mmCIF file of C-alpha atoms in Angstrom:
data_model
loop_
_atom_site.group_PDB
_atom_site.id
_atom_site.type_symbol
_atom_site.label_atom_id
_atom_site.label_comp_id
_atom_site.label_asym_id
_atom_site.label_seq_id
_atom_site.Cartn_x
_atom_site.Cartn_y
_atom_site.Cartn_z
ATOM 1 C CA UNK A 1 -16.942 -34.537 -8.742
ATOM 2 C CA UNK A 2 -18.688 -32.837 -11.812
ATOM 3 C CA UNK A 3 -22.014 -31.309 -10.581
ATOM 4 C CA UNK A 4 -23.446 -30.846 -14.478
ATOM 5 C CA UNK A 5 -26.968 -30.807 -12.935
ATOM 6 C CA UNK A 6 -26.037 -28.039 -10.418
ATOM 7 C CA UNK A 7 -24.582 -25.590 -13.581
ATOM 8 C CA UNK A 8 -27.699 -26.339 -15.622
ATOM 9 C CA UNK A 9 -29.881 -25.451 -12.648
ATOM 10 C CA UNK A 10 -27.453 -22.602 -12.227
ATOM 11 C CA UNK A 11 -28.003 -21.256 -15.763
ATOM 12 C CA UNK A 12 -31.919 -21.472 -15.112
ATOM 13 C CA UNK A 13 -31.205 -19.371 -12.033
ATOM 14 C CA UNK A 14 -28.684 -16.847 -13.583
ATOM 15 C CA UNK A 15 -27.105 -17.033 -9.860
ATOM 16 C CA UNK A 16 -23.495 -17.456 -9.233
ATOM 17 C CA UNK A 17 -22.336 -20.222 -7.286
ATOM 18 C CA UNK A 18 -19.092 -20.952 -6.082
ATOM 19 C CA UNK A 19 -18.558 -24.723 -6.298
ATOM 20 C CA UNK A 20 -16.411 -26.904 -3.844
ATOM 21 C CA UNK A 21 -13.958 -28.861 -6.227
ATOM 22 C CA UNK A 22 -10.481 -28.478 -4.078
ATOM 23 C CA UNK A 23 -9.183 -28.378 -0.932
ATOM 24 C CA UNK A 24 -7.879 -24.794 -1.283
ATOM 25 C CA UNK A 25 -12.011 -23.913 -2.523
ATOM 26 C CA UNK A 26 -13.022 -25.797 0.732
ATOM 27 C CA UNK A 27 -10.218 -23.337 3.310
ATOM 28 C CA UNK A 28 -11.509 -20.783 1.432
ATOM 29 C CA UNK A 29 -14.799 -21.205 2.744
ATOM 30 C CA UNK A 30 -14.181 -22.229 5.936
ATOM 31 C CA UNK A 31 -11.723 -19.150 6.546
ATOM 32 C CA UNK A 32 -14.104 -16.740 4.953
ATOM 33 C CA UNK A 33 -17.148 -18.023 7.038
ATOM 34 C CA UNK A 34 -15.046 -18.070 9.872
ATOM 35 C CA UNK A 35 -15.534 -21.859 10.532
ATOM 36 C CA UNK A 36 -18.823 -20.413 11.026
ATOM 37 C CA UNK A 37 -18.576 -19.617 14.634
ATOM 38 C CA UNK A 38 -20.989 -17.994 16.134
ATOM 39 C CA UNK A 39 -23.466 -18.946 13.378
ATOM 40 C CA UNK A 40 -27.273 -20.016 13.155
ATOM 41 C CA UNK A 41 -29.006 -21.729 10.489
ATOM 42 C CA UNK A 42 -31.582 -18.761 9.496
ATOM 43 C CA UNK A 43 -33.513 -21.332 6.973
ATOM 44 C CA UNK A 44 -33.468 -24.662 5.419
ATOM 45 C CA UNK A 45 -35.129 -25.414 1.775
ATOM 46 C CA UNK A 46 -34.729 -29.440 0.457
ATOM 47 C CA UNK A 47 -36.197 -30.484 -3.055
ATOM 48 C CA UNK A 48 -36.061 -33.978 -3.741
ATOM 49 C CA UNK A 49 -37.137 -33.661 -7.761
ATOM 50 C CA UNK A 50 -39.680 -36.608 -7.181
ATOM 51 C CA UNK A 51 -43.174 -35.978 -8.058
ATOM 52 C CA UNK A 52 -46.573 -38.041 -8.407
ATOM 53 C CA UNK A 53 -48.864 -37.523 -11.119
ATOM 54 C CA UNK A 54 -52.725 -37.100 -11.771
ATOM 55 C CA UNK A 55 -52.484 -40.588 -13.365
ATOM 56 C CA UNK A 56 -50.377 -41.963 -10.260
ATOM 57 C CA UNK A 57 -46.954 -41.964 -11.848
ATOM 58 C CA UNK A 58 -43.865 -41.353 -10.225
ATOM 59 C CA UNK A 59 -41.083 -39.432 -11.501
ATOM 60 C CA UNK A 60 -38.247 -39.683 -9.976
ATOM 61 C CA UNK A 61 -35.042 -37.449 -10.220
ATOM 62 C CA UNK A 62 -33.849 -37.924 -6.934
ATOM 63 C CA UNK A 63 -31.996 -34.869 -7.047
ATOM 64 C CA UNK A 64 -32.199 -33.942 -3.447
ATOM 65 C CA UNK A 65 -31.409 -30.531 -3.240
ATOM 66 C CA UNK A 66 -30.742 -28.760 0.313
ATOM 67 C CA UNK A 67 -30.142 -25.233 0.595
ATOM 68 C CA UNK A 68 -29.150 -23.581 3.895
ATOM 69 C CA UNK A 69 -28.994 -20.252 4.672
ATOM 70 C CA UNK A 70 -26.212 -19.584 7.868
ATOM 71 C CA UNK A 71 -26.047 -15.994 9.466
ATOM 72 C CA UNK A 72 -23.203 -15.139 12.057
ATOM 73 C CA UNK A 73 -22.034 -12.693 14.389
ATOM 74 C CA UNK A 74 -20.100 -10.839 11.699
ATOM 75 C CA UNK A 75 -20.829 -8.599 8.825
ATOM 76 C CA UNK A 76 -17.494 -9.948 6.673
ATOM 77 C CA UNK A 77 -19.527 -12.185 5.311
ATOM 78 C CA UNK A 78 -23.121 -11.898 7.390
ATOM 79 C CA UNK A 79 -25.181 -14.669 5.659
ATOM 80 C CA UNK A 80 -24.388 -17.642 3.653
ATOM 81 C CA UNK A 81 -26.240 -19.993 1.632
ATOM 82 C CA UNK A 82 -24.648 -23.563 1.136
ATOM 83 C CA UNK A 83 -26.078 -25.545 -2.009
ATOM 84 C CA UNK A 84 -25.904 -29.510 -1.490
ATOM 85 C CA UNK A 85 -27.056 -31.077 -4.478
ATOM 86 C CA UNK A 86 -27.507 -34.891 -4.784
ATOM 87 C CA UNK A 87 -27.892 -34.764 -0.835
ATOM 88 C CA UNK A 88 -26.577 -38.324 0.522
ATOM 89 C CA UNK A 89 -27.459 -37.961 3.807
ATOM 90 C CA UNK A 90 -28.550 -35.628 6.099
ATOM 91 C CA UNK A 91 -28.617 -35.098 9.893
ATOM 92 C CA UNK A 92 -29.210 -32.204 12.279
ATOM 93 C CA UNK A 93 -30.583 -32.149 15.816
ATOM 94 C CA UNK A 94 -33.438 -29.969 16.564
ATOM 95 C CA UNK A 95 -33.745 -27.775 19.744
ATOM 96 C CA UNK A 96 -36.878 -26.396 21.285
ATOM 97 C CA UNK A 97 -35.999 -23.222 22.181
ATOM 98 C CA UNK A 98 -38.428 -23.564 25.395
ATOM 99 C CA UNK A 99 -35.391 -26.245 26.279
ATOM 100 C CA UNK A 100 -33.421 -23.210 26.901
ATOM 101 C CA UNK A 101 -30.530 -25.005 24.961
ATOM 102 C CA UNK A 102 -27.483 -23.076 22.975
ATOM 103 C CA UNK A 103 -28.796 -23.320 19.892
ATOM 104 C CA UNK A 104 -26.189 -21.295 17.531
ATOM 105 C CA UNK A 105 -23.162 -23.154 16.030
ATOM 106 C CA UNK A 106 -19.442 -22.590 17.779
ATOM 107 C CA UNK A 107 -17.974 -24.016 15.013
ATOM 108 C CA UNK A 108 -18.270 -26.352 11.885
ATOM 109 C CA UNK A 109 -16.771 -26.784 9.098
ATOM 110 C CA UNK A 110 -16.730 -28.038 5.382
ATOM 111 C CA UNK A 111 -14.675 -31.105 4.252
ATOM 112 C CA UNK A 112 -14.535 -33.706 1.725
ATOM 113 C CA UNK A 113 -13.419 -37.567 1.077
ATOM 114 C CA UNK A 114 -13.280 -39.199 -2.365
ATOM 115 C CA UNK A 115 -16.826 -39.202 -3.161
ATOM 116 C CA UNK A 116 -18.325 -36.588 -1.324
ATOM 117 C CA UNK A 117 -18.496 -33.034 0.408
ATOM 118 C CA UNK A 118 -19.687 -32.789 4.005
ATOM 119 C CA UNK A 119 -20.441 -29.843 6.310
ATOM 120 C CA UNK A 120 -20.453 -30.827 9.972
ATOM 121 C CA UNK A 121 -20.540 -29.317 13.605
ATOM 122 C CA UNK A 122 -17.816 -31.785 14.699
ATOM 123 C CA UNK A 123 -13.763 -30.591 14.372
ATOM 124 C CA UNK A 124 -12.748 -33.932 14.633
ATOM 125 C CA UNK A 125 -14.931 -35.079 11.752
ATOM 126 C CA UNK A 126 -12.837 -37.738 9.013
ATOM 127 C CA UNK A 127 -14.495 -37.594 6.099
ATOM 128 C CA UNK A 128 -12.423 -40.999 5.606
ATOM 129 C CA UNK A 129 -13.778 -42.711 8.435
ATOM 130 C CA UNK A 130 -16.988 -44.452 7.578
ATOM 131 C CA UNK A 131 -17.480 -44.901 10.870
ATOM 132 C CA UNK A 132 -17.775 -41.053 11.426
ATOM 133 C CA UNK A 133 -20.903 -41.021 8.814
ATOM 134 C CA UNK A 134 -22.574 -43.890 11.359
ATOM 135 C CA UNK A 135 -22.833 -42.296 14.517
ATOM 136 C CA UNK A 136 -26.330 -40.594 15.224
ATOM 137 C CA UNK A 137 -25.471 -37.922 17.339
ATOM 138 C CA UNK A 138 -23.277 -36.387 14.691
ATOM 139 C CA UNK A 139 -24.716 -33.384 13.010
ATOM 140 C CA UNK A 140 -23.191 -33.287 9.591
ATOM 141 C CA UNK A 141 -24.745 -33.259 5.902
ATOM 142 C CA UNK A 142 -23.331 -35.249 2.985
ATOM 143 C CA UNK A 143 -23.811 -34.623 -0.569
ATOM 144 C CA UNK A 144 -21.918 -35.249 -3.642
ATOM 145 C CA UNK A 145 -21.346 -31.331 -5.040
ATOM 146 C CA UNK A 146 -21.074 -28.537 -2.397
ATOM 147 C CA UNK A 147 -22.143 -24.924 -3.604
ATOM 148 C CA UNK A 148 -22.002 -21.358 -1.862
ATOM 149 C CA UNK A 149 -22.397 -18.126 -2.499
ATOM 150 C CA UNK A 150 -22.806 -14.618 0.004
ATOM 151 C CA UNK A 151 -26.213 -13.741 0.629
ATOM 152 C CA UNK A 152 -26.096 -9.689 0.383
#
């Protein structure tokens, strides 16, 4: 898929982004981030381009931007950030770290079906299966155009 709307944003930025378009762009990320064992998500930032006037009137881009930021056990890269723009659907589970529960990643990884670009904590993820994008206790995000870039 074309992300237009992430290059313009891009060109606002003067970042570089390196955008998920193949499947050789998405083993290149998941072999350079190590499937991102050992990871944690250091910080999450969502825009959803909607907005509310003084007058009361909605504008609505419905961009729904999410940017994570992933640090790992490794200094080949050390910290990611993932760009999701047009954000589809998102779910994570939470822990309270008085739960005493594990709460960096073993493993995820990115993938993609026809339409969109996932990044999920579950190998046997199928981006094909619809039934896969269902089930609640599956910690994955969905979005139509997948960017990255090292965090130095």
């Amino acid at each position: 898929m074309d992300c237009n709307d992430c290059r313009n944003d891009e060109m606002k930025m003067d970042l570089i982004w390196n955008e998920i378009v193949t499947e050789e762009d998405i083993s290149n990320l998941n072999n350079l981030y190590g499937y991102f064992e050992d990871s944690v998500i250091v910080s999450m930032n969502y825009i959803s381009g909607n907005s509310i006037n003084d007058e009361f009137v909605g504008d609505f881009q419905g961009n729904n931007d999410l940017r994570i930021i992933f640090q790992r056990l490794d200094r080949n890269p050390f910290s990611i950030e993932l760009w999701f723009a047009h954000t589809k659907q998102i779910k994570l589970l939470f822990v309270n770290p008085s739960d005493k529960c594990q709460m960096d990643i073993m493993k995820a990884k990115v993938c993609r079906n026809n339409n969109s670009v996932f990044w999920t904590m579950w190998d046997e993820f199928n981006p094909f299966n619809e039934e896969h994008q269902k089930l609640n206790d599956v910690v994955f995000v969905e979005s139509e155009c997948l960017k990255w870039r090292v965090i130095k």
